[in-house]
mmCIF file of C-alpha atoms in Angstrom:
data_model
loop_
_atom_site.group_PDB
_atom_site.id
_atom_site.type_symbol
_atom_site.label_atom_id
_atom_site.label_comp_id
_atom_site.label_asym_id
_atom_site.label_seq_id
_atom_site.Cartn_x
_atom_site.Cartn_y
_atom_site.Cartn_z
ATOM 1 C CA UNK A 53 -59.350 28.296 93.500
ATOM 2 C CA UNK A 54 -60.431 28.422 97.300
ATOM 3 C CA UNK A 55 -63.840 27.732 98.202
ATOM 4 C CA UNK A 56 -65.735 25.890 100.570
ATOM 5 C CA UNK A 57 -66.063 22.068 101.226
ATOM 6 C CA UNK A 58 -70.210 22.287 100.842
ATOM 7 C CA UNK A 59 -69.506 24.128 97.351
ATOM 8 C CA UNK A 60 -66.701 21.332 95.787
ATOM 9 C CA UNK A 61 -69.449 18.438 96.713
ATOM 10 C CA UNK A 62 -72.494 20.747 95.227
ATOM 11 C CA UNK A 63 -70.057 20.821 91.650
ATOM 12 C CA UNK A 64 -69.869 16.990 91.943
ATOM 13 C CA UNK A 65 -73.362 16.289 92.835
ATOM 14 C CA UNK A 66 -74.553 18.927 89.875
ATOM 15 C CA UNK A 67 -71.874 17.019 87.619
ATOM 16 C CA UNK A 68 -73.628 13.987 88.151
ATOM 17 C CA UNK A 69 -76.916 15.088 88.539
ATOM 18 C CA UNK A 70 -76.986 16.909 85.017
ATOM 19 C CA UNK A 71 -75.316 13.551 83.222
ATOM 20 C CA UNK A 72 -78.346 11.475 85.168
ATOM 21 C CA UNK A 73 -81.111 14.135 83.889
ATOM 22 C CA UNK A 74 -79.104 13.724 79.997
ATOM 23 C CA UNK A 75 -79.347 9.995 80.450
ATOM 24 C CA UNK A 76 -83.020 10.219 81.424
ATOM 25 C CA UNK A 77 -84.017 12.517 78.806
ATOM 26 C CA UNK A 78 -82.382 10.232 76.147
ATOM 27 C CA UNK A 79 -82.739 7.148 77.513
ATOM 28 C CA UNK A 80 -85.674 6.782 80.165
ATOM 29 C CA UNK A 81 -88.171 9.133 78.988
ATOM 30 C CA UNK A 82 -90.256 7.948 75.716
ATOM 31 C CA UNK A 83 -90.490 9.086 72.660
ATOM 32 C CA UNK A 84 -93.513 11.263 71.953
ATOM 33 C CA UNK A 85 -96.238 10.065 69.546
ATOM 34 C CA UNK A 86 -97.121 13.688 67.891
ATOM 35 C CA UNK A 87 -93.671 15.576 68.018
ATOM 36 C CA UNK A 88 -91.093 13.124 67.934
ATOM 37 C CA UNK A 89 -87.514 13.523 69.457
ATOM 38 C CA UNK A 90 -87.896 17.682 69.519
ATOM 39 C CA UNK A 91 -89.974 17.043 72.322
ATOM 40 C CA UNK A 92 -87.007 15.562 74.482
ATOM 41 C CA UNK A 93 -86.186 19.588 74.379
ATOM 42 C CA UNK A 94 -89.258 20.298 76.937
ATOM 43 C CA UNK A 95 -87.168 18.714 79.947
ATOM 44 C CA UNK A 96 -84.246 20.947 79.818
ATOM 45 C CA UNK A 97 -86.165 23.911 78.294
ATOM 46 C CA UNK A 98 -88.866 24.015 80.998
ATOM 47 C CA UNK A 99 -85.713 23.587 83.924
ATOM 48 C CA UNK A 100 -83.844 26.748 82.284
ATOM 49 C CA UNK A 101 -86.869 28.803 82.446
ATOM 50 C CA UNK A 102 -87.247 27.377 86.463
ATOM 51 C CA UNK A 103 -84.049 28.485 87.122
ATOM 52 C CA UNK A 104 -84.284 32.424 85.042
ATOM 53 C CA UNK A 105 -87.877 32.789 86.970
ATOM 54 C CA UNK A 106 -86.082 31.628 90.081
ATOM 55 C CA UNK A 107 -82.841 33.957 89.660
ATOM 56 C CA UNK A 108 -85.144 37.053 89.651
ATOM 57 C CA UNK A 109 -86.807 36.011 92.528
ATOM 58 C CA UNK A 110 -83.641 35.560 94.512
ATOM 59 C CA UNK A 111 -82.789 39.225 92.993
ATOM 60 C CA UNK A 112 -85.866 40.464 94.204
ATOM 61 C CA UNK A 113 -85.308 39.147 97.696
ATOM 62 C CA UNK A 114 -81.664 40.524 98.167
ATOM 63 C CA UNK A 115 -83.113 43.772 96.981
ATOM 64 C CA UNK A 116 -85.120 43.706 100.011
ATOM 65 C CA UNK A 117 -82.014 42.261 102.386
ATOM 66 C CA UNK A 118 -79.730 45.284 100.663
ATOM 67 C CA UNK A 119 -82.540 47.960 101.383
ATOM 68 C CA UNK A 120 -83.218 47.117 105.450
ATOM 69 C CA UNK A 121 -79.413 46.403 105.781
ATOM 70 C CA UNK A 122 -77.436 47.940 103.468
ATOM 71 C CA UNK A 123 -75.560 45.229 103.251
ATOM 72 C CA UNK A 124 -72.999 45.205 100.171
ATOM 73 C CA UNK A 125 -73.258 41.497 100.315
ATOM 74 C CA UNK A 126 -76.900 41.570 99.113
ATOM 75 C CA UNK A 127 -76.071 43.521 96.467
ATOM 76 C CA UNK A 128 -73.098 41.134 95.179
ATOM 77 C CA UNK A 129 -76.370 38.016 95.202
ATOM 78 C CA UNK A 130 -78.399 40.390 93.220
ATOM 79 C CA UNK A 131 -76.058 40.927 90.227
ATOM 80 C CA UNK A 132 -74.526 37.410 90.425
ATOM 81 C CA UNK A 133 -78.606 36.136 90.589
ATOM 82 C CA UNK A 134 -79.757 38.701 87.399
ATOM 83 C CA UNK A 135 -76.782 37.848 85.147
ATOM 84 C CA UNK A 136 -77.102 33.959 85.628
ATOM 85 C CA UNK A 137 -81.169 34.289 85.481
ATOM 86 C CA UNK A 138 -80.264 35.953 82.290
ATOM 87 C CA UNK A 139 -77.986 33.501 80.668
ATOM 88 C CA UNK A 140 -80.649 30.385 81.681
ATOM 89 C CA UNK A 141 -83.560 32.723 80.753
ATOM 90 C CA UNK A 142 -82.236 33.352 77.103
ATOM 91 C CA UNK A 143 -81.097 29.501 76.522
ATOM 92 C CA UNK A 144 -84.791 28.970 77.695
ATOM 93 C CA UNK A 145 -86.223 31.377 74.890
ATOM 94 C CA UNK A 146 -83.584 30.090 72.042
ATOM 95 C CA UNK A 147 -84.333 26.159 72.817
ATOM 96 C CA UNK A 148 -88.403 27.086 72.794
ATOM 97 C CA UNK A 149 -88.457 28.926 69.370
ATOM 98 C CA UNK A 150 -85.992 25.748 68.445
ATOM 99 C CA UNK A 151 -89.214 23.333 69.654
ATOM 100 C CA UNK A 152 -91.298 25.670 67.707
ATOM 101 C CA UNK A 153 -89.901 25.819 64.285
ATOM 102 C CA UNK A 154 -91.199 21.960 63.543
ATOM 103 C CA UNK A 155 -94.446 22.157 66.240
ATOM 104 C CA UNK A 156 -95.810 25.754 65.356
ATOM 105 C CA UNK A 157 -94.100 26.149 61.681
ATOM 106 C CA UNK A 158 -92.407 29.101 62.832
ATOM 107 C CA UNK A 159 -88.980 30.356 64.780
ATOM 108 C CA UNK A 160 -91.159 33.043 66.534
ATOM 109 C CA UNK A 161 -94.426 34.331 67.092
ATOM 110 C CA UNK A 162 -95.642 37.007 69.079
ATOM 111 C CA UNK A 163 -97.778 34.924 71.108
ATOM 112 C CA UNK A 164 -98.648 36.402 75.062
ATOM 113 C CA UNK A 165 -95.743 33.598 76.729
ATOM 114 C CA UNK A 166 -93.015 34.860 74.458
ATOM 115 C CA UNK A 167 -93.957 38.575 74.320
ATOM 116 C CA UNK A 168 -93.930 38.432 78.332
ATOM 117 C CA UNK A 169 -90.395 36.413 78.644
ATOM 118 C CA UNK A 170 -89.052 38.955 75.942
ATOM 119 C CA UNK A 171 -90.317 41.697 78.459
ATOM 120 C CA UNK A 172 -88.448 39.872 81.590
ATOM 121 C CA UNK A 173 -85.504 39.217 79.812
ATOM 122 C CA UNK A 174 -85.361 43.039 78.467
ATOM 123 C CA UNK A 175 -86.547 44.355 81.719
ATOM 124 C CA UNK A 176 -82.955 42.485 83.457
ATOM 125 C CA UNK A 177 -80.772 43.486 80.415
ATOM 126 C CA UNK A 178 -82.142 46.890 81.442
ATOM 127 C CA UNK A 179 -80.868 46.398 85.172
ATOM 128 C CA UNK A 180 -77.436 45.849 84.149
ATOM 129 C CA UNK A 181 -77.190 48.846 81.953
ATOM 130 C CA UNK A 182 -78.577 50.636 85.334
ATOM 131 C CA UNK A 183 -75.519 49.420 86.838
ATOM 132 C CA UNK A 184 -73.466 50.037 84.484
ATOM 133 C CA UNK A 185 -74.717 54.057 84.529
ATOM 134 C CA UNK A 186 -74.401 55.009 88.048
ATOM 135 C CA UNK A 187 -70.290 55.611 89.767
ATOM 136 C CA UNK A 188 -71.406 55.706 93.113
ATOM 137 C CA UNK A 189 -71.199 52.293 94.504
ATOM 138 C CA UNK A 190 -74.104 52.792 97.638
ATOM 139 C CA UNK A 191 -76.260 55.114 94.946
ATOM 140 C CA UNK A 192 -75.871 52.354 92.374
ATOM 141 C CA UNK A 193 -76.746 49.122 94.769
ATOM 142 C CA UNK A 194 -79.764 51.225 96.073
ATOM 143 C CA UNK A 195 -81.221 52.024 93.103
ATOM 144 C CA UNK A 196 -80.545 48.136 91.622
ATOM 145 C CA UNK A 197 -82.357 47.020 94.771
ATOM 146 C CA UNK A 198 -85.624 49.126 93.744
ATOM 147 C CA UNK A 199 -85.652 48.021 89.937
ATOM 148 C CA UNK A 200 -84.728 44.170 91.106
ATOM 149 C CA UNK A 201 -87.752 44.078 93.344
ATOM 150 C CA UNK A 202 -89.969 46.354 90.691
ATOM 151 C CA UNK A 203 -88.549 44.536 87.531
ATOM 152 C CA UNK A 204 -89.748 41.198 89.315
ATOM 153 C CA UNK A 205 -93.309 41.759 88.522
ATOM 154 C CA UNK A 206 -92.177 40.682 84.940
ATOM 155 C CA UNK A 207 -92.029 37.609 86.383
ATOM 156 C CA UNK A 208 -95.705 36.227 87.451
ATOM 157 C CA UNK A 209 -96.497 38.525 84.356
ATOM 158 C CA UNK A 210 -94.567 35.459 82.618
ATOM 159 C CA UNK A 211 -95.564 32.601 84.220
ATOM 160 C CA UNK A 212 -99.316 33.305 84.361
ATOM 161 C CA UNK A 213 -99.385 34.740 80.810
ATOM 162 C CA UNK A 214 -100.559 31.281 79.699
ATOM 163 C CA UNK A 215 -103.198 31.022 81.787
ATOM 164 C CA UNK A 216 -104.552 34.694 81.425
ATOM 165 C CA UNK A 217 -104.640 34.992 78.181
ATOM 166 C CA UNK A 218 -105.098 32.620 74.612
ATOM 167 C CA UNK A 219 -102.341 31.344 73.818
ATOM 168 C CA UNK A 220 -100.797 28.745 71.850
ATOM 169 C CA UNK A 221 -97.627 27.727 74.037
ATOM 170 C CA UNK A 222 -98.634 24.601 76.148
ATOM 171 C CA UNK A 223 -98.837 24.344 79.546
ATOM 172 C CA UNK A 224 -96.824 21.890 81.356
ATOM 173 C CA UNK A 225 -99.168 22.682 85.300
ATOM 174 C CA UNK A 226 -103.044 21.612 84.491
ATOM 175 C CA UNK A 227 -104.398 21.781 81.412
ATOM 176 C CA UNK A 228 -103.672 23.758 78.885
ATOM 177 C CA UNK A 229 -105.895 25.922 76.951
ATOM 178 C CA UNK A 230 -108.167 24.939 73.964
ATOM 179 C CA UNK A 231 -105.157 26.954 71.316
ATOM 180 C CA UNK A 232 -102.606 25.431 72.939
ATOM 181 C CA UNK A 233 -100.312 23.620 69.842
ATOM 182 C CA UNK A 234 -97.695 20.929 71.166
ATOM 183 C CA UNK A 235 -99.787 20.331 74.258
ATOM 184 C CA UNK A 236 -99.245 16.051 75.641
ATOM 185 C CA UNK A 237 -99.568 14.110 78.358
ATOM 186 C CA UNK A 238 -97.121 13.405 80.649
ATOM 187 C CA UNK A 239 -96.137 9.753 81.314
ATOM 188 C CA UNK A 240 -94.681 8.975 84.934
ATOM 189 C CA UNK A 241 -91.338 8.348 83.002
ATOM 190 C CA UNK A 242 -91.892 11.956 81.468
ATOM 191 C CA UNK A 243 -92.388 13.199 84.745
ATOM 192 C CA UNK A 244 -89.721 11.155 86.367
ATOM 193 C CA UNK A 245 -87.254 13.022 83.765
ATOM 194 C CA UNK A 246 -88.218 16.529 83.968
ATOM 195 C CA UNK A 247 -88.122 16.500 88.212
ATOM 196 C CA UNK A 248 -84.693 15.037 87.988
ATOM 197 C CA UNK A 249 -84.249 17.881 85.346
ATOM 198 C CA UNK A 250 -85.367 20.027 87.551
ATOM 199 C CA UNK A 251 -83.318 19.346 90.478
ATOM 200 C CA UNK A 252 -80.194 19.089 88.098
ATOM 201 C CA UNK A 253 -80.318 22.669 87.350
ATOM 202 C CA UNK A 254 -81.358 23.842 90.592
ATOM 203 C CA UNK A 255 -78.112 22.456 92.155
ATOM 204 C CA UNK A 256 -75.896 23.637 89.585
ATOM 205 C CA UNK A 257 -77.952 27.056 89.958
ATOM 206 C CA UNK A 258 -76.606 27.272 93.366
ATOM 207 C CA UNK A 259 -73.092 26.616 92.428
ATOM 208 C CA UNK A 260 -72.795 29.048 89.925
ATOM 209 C CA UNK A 261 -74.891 31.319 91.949
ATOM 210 C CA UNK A 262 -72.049 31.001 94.917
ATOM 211 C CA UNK A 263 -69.146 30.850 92.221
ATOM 212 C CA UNK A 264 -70.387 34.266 90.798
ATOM 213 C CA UNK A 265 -70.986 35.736 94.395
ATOM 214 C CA UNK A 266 -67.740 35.117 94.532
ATOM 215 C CA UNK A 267 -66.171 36.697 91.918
ATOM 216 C CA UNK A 268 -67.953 40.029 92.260
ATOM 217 C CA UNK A 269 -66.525 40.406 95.518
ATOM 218 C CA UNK A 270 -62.680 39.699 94.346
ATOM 219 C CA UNK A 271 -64.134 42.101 91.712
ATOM 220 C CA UNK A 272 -65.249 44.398 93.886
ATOM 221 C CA UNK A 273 -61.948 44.206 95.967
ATOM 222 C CA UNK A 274 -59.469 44.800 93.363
ATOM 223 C CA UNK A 275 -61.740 47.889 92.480
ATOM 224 C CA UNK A 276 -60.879 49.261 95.723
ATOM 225 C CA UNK A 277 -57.306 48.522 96.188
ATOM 226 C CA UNK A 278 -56.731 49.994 92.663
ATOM 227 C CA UNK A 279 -58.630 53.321 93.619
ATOM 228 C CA UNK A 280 -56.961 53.427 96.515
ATOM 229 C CA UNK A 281 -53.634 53.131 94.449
ATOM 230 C CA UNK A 282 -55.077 55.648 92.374
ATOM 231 C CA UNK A 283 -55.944 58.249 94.879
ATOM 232 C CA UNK A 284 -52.213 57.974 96.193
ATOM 233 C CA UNK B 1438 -100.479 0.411 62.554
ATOM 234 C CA UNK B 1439 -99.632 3.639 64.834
ATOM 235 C CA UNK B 1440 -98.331 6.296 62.246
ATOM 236 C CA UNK B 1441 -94.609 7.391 63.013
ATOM 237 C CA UNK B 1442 -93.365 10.347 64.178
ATOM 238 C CA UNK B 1443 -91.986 13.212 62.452
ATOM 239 C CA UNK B 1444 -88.430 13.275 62.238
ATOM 240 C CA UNK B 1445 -87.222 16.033 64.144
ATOM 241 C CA UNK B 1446 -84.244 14.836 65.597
ATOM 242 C CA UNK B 1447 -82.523 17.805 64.429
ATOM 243 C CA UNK B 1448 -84.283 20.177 66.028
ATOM 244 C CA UNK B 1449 -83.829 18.009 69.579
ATOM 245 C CA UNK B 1450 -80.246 18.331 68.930
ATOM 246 C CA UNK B 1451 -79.563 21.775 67.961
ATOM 247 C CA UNK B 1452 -81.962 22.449 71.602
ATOM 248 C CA UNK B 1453 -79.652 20.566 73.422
ATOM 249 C CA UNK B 1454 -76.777 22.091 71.866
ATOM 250 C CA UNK B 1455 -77.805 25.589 72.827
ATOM 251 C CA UNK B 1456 -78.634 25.190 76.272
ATOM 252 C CA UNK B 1457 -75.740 22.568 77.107
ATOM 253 C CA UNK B 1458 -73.572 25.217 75.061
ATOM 254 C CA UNK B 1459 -74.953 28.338 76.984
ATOM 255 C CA UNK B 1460 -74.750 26.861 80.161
ATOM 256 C CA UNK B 1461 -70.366 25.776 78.970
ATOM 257 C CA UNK B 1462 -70.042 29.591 77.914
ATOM 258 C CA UNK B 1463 -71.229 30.801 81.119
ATOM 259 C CA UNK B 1464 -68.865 28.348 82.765
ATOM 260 C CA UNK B 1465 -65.705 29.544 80.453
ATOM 261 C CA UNK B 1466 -67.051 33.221 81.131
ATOM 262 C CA UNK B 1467 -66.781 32.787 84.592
ATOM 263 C CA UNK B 1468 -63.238 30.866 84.656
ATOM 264 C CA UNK B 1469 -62.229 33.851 82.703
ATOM 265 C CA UNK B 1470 -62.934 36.247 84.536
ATOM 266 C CA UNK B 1471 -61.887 34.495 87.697
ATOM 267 C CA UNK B 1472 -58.223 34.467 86.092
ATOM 268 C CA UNK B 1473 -58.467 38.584 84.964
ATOM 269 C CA UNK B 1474 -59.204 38.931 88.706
ATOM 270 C CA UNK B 1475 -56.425 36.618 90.107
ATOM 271 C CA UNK B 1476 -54.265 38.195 87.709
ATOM 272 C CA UNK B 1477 -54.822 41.912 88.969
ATOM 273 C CA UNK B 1478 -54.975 40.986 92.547
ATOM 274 C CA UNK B 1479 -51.080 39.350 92.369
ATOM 275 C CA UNK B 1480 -50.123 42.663 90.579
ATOM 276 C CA UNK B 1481 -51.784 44.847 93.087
ATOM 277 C CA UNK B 1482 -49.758 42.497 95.622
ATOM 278 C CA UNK B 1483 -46.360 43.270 94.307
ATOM 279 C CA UNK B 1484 -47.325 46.893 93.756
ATOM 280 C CA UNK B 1485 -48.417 46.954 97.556
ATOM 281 C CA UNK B 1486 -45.198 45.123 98.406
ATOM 282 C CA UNK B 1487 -43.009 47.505 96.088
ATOM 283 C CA UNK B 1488 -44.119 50.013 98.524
ATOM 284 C CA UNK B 1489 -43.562 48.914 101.731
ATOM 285 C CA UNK B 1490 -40.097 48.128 100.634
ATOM 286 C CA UNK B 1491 -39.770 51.892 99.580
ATOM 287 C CA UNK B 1492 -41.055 53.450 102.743
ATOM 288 C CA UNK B 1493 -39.061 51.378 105.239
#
């Protein structure tokens, strides 16, 4: 497969970056007192929701690059960006209720954090089946580009949900509120882990971001040659 | 004597094992789907190739 020099070192540097953050989590960062191993879960868990939160964002933003230039190349970043924000989004909900079942007693609870991520993640689902819906390629990328930059308010909805309202989830920025169940303190090493955690999935995020870029556009171009086929 | 920790090693694992394992399915999605498209572009290539052939 052809692609750039700057993309092959990215998928070595992710490689190794994700194996350092797994050797951190396991290895560096300590055990905690309260929750035991589950809470090794919080690095990767809290770096999967970065990266969904993030993915929306950068769907947003092409939405506004595809509306002042019509560019079909802005469109291509905004499905690649929902469908990966997606996949990190719903590993992020799955490994939290995981976490939750031995800290909260319970797979699920409809607790303000995960009624507002369920919203997100449905609100995205929904812009795909918007896709999906509309045949005219220019109709379909314009109206994507107004639900990707509407659909993003889901997203501070989400994040600040634990600080506007009571809530049991903890929160990993300041301190977290008087409910909060599973709430610790970080050590440095704790904090050492979940940056390099961080960082891990952000590179890889931009790999698989380009990788799927990528692929809608080969998509995209076998689309047209086969209408064109089709249309004589 | 600091009391021990639950034991909820489990739990750690079957996290791990769902996002390492989501982000390996997205990976496997993507390879296959990269092939589906290689695959139609060659056959779109012979088909445009087939018809060159005819018209000259």
């Amino acid at each position: 497969m052809q692609r750039p020099t700057w993309v092959r070192i990215l998928e070595i540097v992710a490689a190794v970056l994700m194996l350092v953050a797994l050797g951190m989590v396991f290895f560096y960062a300590p055990l905690e007192r309260i929750m035991g191993q589950v809470q090794r879960v919080f690095y990767f868990h809290v770096a999967a929701n970065w990266i969904g939160m993030l993915s929306f964002g950068v769907a947003a933003l092409s939405g506004i690059a595809y509306l002042v230039t019509r560019h079909e190349r802005w469109d291509r970043l905004a499905v690649a960006a929902v469908e990966i924000g997606l996949v990190f989004a719903i590993t992020g909900i799955v490994s939290g209720s995981i976490w939750a079942r031995p800290i909260w007693n319970t797979w699920w609870t409809w607790d303000p954090r995960l009624v507002s991520v369920t919203i997100m993640v449905l609100v995205y689902f929904a812009y795909l089946m918007l896709r999906q819906g509309i045949e005219d390629p220019e109709r379909r990328a314009r109206f994507a580009a107004v639900y990707a930059i509407l659909g993003f308010l889901s997203v501070p909805l989400t994040f600040f949900s634990i600080r506007l309202f009571r809530t049991i989830h903890p929160q990993v920025i300041g301190k977290g509120g008087e409910d909060a169940m599973g709430q610790f303190d970080m050590t440095p090493e704790m904090l050492h882990t979940l940056l390099v955690s961080l960082l891990a999935y952000t590179v890889l995020y931009v790999v698989l971001l380009w990788h799927r870029t990528h692929l809608e556009g080969l998509r995209r171009q076998v689309e047209e040659r086969k209408a064109r086929w089709q249309s004589g | 004597m600091q009391p021990m920790p639950p034991d909820t090693t489990v739990y750690m694992m079957a996290g791990y094992v769902v996002m390492l394992g989501g982000i390996l399915l997205y990976l496997v999605s993507l390879w296959v789907r990269y092939r589906q498209v290689q695959a139609d572009m060659a056959l779109l290539e012979e088909m445009d190739s087939e018809a060159r052939k005819m018209h000259a």
